[in-house]
PDB file of C-alpha atoms in Angstrom:
ATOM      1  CA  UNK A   1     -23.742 -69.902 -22.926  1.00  0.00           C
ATOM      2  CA  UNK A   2     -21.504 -71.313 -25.805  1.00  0.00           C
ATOM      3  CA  UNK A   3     -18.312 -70.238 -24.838  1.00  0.00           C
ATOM      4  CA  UNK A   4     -17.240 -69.044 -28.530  1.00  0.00           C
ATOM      5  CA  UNK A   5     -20.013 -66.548 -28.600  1.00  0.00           C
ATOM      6  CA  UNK A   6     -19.000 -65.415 -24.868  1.00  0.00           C
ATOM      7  CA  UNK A   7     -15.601 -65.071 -26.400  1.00  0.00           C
ATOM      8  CA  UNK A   8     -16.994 -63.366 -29.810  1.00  0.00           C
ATOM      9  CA  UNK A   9     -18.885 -60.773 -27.064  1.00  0.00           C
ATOM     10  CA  UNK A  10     -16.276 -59.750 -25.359  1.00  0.00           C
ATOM     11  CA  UNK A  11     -13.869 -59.197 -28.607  1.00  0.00           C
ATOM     12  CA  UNK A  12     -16.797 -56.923 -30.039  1.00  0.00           C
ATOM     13  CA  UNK A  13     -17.223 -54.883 -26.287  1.00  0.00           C
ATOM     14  CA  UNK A  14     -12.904 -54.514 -26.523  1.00  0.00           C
ATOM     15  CA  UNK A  15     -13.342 -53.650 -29.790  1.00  0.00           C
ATOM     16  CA  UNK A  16     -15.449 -50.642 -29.081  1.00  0.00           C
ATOM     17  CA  UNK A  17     -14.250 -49.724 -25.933  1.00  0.00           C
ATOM     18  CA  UNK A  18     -10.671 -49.283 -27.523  1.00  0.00           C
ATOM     19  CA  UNK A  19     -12.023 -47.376 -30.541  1.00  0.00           C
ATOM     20  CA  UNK A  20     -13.366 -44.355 -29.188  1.00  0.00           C
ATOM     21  CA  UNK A  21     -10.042 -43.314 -27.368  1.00  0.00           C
ATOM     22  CA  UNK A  22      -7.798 -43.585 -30.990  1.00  0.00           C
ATOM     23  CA  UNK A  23     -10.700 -41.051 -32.357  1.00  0.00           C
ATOM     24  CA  UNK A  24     -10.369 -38.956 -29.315  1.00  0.00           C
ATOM     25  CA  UNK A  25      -6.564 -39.296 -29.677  1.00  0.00           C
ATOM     26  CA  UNK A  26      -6.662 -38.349 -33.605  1.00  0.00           C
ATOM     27  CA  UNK A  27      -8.428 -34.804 -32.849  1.00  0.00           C
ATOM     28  CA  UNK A  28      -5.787 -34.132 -30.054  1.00  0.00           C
ATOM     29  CA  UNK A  29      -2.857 -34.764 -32.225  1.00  0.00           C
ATOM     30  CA  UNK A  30      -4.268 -32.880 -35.137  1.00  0.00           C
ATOM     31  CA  UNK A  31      -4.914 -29.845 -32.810  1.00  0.00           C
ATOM     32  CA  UNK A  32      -1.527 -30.599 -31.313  1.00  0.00           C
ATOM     33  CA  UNK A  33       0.223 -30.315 -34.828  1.00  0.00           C
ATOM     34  CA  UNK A  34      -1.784 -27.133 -35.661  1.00  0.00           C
ATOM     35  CA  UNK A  35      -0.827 -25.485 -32.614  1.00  0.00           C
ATOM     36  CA  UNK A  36       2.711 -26.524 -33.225  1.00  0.00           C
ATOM     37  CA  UNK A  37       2.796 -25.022 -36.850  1.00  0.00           C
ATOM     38  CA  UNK A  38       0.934 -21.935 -36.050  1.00  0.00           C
ATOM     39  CA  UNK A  39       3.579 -21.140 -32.817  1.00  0.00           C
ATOM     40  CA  UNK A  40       6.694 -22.122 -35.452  1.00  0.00           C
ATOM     41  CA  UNK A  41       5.183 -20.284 -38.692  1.00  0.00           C
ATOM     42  CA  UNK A  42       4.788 -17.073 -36.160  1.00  0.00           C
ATOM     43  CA  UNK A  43       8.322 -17.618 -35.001  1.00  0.00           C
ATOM     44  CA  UNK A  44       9.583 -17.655 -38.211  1.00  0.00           C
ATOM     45  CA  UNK A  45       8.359 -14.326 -39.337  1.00  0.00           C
ATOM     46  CA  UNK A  46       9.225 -12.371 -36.585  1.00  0.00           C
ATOM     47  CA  UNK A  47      12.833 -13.233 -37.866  1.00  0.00           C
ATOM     48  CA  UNK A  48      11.755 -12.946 -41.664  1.00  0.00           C
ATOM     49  CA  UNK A  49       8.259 -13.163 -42.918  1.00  0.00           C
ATOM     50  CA  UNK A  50       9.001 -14.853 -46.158  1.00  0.00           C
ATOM     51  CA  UNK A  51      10.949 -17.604 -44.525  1.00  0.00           C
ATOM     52  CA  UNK A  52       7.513 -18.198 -42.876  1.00  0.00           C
ATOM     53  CA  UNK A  53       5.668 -19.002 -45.975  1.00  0.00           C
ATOM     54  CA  UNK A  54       6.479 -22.583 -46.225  1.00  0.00           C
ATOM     55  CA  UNK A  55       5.120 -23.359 -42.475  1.00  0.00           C
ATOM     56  CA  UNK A  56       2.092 -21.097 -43.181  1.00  0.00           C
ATOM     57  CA  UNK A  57       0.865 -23.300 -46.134  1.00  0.00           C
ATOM     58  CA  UNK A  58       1.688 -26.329 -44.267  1.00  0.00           C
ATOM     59  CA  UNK A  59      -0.846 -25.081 -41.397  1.00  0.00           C
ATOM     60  CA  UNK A  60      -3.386 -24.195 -43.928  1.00  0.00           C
ATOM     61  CA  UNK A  61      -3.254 -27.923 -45.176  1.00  0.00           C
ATOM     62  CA  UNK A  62      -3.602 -28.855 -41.913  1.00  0.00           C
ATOM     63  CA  UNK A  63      -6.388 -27.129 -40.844  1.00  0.00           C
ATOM     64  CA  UNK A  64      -7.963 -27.857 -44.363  1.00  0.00           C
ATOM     65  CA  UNK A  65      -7.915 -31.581 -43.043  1.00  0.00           C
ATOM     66  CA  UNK A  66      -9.009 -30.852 -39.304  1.00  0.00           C
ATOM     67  CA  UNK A  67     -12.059 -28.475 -40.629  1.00  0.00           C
ATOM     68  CA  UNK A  68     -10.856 -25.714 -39.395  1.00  0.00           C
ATOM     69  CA  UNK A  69     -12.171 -23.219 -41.758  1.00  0.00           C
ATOM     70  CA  UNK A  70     -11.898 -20.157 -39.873  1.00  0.00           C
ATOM     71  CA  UNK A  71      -8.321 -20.381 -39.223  1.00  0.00           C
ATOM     72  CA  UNK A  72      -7.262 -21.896 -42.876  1.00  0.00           C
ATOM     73  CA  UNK A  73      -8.708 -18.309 -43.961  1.00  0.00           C
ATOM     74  CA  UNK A  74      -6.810 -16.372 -41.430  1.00  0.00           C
ATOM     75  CA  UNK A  75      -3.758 -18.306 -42.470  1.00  0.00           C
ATOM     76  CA  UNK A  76      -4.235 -17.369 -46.120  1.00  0.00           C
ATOM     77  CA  UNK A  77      -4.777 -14.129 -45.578  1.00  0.00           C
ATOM     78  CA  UNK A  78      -1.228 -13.971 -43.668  1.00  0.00           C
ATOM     79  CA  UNK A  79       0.125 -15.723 -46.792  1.00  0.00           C
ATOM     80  CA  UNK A  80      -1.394 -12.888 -48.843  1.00  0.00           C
ATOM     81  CA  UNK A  81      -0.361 -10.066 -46.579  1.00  0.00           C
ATOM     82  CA  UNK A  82       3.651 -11.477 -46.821  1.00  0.00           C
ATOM     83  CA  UNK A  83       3.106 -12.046 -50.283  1.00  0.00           C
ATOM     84  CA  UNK A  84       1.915  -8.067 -50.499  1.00  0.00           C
ATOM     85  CA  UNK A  85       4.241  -6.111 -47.582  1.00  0.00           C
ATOM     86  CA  UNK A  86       7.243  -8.129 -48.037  1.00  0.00           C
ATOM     87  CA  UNK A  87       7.843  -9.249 -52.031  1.00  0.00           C
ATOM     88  CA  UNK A  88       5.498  -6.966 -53.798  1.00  0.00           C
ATOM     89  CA  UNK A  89       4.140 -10.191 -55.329  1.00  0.00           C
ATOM     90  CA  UNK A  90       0.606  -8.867 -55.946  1.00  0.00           C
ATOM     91  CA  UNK A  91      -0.671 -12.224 -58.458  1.00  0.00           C
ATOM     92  CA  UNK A  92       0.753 -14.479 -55.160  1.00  0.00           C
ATOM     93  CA  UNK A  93      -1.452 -12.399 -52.839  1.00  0.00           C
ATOM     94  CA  UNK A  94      -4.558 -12.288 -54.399  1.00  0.00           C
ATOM     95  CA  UNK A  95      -4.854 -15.675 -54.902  1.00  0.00           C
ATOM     96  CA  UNK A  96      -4.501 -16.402 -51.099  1.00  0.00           C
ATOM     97  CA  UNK A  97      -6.686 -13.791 -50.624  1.00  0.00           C
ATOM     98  CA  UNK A  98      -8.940 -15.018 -52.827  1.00  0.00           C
ATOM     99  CA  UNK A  99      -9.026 -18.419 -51.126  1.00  0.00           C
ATOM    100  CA  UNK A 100      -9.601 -17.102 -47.531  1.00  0.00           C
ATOM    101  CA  UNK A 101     -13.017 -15.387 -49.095  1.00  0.00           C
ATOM    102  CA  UNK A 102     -13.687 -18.238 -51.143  1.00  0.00           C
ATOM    103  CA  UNK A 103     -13.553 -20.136 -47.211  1.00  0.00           C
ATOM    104  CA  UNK A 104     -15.320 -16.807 -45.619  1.00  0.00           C
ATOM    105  CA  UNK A 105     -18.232 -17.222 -48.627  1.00  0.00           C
ATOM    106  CA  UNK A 106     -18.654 -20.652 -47.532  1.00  0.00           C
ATOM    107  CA  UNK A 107     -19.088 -19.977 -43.123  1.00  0.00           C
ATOM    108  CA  UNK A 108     -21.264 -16.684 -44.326  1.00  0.00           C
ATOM    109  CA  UNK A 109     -18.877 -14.176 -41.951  1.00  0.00           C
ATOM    110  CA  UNK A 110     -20.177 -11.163 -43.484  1.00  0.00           C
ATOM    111  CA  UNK A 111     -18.108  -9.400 -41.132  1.00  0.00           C
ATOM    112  CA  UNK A 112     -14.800 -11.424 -42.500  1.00  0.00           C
ATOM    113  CA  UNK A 113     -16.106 -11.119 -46.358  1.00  0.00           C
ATOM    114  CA  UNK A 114     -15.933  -7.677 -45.664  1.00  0.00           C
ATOM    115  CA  UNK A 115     -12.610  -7.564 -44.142  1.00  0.00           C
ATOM    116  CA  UNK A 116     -11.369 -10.032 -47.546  1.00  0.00           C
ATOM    117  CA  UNK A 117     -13.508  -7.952 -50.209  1.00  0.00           C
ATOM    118  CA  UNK A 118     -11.933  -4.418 -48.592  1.00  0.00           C
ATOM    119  CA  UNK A 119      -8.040  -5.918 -48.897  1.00  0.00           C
ATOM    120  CA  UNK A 120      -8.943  -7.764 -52.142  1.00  0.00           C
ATOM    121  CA  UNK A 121      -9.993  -4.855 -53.753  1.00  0.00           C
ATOM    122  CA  UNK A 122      -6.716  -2.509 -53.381  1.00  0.00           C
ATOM    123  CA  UNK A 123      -4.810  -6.194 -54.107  1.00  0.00           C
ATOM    124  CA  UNK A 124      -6.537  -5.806 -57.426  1.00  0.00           C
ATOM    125  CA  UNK A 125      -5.737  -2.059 -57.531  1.00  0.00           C
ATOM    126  CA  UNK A 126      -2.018  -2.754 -57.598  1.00  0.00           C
ATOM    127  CA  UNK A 127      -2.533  -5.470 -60.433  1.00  0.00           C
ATOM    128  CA  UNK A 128      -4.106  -2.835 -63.034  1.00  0.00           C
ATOM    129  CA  UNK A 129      -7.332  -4.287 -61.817  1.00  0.00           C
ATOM    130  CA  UNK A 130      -9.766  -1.078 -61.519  1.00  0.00           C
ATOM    131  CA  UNK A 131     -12.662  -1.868 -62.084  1.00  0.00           C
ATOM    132  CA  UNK A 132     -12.648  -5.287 -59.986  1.00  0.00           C
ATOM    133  CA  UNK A 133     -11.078  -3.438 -57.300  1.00  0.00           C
ATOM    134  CA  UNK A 134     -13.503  -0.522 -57.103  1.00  0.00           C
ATOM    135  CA  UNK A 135     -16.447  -2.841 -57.085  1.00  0.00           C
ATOM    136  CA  UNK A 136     -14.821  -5.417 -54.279  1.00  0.00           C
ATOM    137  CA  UNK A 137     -14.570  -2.148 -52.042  1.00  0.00           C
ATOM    138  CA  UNK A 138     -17.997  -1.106 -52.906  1.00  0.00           C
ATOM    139  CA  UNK A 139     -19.320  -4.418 -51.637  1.00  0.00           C
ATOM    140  CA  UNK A 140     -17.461  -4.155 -48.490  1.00  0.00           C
ATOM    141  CA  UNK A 141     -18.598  -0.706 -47.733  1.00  0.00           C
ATOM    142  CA  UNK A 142     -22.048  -2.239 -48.133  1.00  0.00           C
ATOM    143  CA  UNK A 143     -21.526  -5.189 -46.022  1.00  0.00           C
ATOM    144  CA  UNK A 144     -20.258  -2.626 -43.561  1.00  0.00           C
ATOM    145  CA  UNK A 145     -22.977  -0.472 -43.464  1.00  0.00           C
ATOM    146  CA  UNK A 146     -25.369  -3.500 -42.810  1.00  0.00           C
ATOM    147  CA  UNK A 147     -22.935  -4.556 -39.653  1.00  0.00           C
ATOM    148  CA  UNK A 148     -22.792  -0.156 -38.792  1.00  0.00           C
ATOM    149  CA  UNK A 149     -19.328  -0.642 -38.669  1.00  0.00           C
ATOM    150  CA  UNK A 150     -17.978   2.603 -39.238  1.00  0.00           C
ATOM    151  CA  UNK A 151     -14.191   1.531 -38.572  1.00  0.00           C
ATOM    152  CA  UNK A 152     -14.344  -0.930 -41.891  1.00  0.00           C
ATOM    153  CA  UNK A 153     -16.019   1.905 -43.945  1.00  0.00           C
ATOM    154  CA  UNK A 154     -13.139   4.498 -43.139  1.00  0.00           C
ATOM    155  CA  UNK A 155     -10.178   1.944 -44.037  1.00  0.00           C
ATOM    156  CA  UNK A 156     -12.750   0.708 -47.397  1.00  0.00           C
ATOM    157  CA  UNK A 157     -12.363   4.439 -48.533  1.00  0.00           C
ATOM    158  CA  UNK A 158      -8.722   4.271 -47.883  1.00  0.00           C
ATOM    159  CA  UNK A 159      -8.185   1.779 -50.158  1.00  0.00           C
ATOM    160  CA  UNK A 160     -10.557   2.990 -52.488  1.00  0.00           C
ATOM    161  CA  UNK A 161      -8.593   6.116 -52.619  1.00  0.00           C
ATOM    162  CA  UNK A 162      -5.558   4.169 -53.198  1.00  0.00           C
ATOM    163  CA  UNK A 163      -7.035   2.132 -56.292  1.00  0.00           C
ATOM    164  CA  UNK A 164      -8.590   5.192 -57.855  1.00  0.00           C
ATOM    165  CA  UNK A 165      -4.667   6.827 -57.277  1.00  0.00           C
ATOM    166  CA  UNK A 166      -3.414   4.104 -59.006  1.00  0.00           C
ATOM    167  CA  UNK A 167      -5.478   4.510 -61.503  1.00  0.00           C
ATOM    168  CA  UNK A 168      -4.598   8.087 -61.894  1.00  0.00           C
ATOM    169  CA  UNK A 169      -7.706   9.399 -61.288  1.00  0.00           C
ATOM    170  CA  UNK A 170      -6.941  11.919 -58.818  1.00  0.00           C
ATOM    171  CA  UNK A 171      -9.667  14.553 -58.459  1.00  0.00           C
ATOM    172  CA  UNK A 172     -11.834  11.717 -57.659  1.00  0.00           C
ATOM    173  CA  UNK A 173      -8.958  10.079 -55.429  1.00  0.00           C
ATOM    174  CA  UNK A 174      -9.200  13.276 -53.112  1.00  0.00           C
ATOM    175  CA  UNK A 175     -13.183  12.601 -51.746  1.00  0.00           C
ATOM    176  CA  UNK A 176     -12.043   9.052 -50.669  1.00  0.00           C
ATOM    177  CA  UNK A 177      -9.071  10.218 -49.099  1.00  0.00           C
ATOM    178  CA  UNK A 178     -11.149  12.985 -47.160  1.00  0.00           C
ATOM    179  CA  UNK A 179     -13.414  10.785 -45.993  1.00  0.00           C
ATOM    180  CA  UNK A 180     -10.877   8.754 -44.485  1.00  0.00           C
ATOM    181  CA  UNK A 181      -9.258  10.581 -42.576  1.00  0.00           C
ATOM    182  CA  UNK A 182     -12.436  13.034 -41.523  1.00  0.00           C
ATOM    183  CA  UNK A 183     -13.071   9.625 -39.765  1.00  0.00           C
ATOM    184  CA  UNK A 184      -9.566   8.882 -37.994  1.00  0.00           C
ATOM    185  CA  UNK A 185      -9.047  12.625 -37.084  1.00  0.00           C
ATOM    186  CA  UNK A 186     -12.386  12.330 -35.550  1.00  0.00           C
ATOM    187  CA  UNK A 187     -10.741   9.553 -33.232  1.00  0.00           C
ATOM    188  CA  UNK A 188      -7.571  11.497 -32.691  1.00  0.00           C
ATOM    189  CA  UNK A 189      -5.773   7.783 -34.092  1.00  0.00           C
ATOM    190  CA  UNK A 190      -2.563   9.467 -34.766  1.00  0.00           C
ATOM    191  CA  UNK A 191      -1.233   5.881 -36.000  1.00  0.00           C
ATOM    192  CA  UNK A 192      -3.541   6.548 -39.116  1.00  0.00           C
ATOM    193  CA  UNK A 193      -3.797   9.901 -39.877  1.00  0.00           C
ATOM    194  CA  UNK A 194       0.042   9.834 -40.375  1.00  0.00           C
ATOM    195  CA  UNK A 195       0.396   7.431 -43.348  1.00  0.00           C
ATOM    196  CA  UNK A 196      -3.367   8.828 -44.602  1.00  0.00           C
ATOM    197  CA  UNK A 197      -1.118  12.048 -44.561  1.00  0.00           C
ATOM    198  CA  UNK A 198       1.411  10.390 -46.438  1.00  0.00           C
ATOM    199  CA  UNK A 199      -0.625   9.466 -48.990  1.00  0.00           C
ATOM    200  CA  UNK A 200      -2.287  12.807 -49.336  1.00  0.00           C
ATOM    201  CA  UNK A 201       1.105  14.371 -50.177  1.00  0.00           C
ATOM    202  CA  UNK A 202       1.891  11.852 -53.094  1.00  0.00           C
ATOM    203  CA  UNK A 203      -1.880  12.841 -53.998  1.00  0.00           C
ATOM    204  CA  UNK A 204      -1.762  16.515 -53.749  1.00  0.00           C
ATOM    205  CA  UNK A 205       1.538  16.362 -55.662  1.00  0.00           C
ATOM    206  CA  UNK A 206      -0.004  14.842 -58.997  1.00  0.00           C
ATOM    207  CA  UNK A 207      -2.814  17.269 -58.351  1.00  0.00           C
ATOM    208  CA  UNK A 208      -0.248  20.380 -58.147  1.00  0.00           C
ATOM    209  CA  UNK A 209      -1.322  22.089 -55.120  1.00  0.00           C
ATOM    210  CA  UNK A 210       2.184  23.133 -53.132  1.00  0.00           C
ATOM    211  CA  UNK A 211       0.063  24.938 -50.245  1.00  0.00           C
ATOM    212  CA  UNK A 212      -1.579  21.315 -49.098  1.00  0.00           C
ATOM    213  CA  UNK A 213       1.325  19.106 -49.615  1.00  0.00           C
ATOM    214  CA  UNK A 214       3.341  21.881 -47.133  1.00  0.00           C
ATOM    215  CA  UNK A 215       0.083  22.024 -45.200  1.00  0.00           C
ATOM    216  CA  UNK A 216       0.099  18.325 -44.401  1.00  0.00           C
ATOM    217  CA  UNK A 217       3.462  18.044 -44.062  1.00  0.00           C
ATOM    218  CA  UNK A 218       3.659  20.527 -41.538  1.00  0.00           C
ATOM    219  CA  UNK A 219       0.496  18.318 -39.743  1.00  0.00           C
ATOM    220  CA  UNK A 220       2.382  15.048 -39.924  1.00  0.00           C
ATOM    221  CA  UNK A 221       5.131  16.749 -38.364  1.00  0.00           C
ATOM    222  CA  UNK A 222       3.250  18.588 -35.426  1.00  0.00           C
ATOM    223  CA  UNK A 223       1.386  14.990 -34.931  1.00  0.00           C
ATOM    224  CA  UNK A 224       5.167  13.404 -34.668  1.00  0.00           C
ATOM    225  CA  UNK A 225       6.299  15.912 -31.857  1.00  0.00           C
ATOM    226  CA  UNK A 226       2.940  15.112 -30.137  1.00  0.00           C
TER     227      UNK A 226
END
């Protein structure tokens, strides 16, 4: 055999023998630096959740790059729940929430569309957004019904009853808020009744009726000393 081609064969076998372990090595250090960012961004906002902001984008790009679709939308929908719990910066939070949808849309997770569509629509609620709002929650109530997920359907009327409050429509605020917590009470989840409660007593306020705001506040309270 000609000794340059014997040469030329065994550059080409190296060649691909040393190839395959750089991809493998790629994919581990990408799901090393995502790991990495995911266990500093969580570290940083159990100390303050804003200061976490900056390493939760950075993990989005990353898994952006890596593919990892699923957990770029969970990451922007932490952005957006910061954004909304801790600034009050409702334009910020929709449009993360919008993006992990947009990423949600794209994989088909009804189940997760749902989830986005529910928190999307009081997001829109709190920016003068009615009508959006009311119709995102409508859509997860119906994605909801077609998974029988009756959990999703009593937090959807939560936050429908929130919108439609914020709107200051509060006769029709009152069925969504019953049909809320019929659900939770039916659980005996004191963690939600509570703040359903809560809300009931800002409601019943604007709607004048003393005898329910004491009557829930005397519930709240009994629920407390449980």
């Amino acid at each position: 055999m000609n000794k340059l081609f014997y040469i030329s064969i065994l550059v080409i076998i190296f060649s691909c023998k040393t190839e395959k372990p750089k991809v493998v090595e790629d994919k581990l250090e990408v799901t090393t630096d995502i790991a990495n960012l995911e266990k500093e961004a969580l570290a940083a906002y159990a100390i303050n959740p804003l200061s976490a902001l900056p390493l939760f984008d950075s993990l989005s790009t990353a898994c952006e790059k890596a593919n990892n679709l699923a957990k770029q939308a969970i990451t922007e929908l932490n952005m957006a729940n910061i954004y909304d719990e801790h600034a009050q910066k409702f334009t910020r939070a929709n449009y993360h929430a919008h993006k992990s949808l947009a990423i949600w849309e794209t994989l088909n997770d009804t189940m997760q569309m749902a989830n986005l569509l529910k928190y999307s629509g009081y997001i829109n609620g709190e920016l003068g957004n009615f009508e959006i709002g009311k119709r995102q929650i409508d859509k997860a109530i119906e994605f909801y019904n077609i998974k029988n997920f009756e959990e999703g359907k009593a937090v959807s009327y939560f936050n429908m009853a929130r919108v439609i409050f914020l709107e200051g429509n509060y006769k029709s605020c009152e069925q969504f808020f019953r049909l809320s917590k019929s659900y939770w009470l039916k659980k005996n989840n004191v963690g939600r009744v509570i703040p359903i409660n809560d809300f009931g007593i800002k409601l019943y306020s604007k709607l004048g009726d003393d005898k329910m705001v004491e009557k829930l506040k005397l519930e709240n309270q009994a629920l407390l000393n449980k």
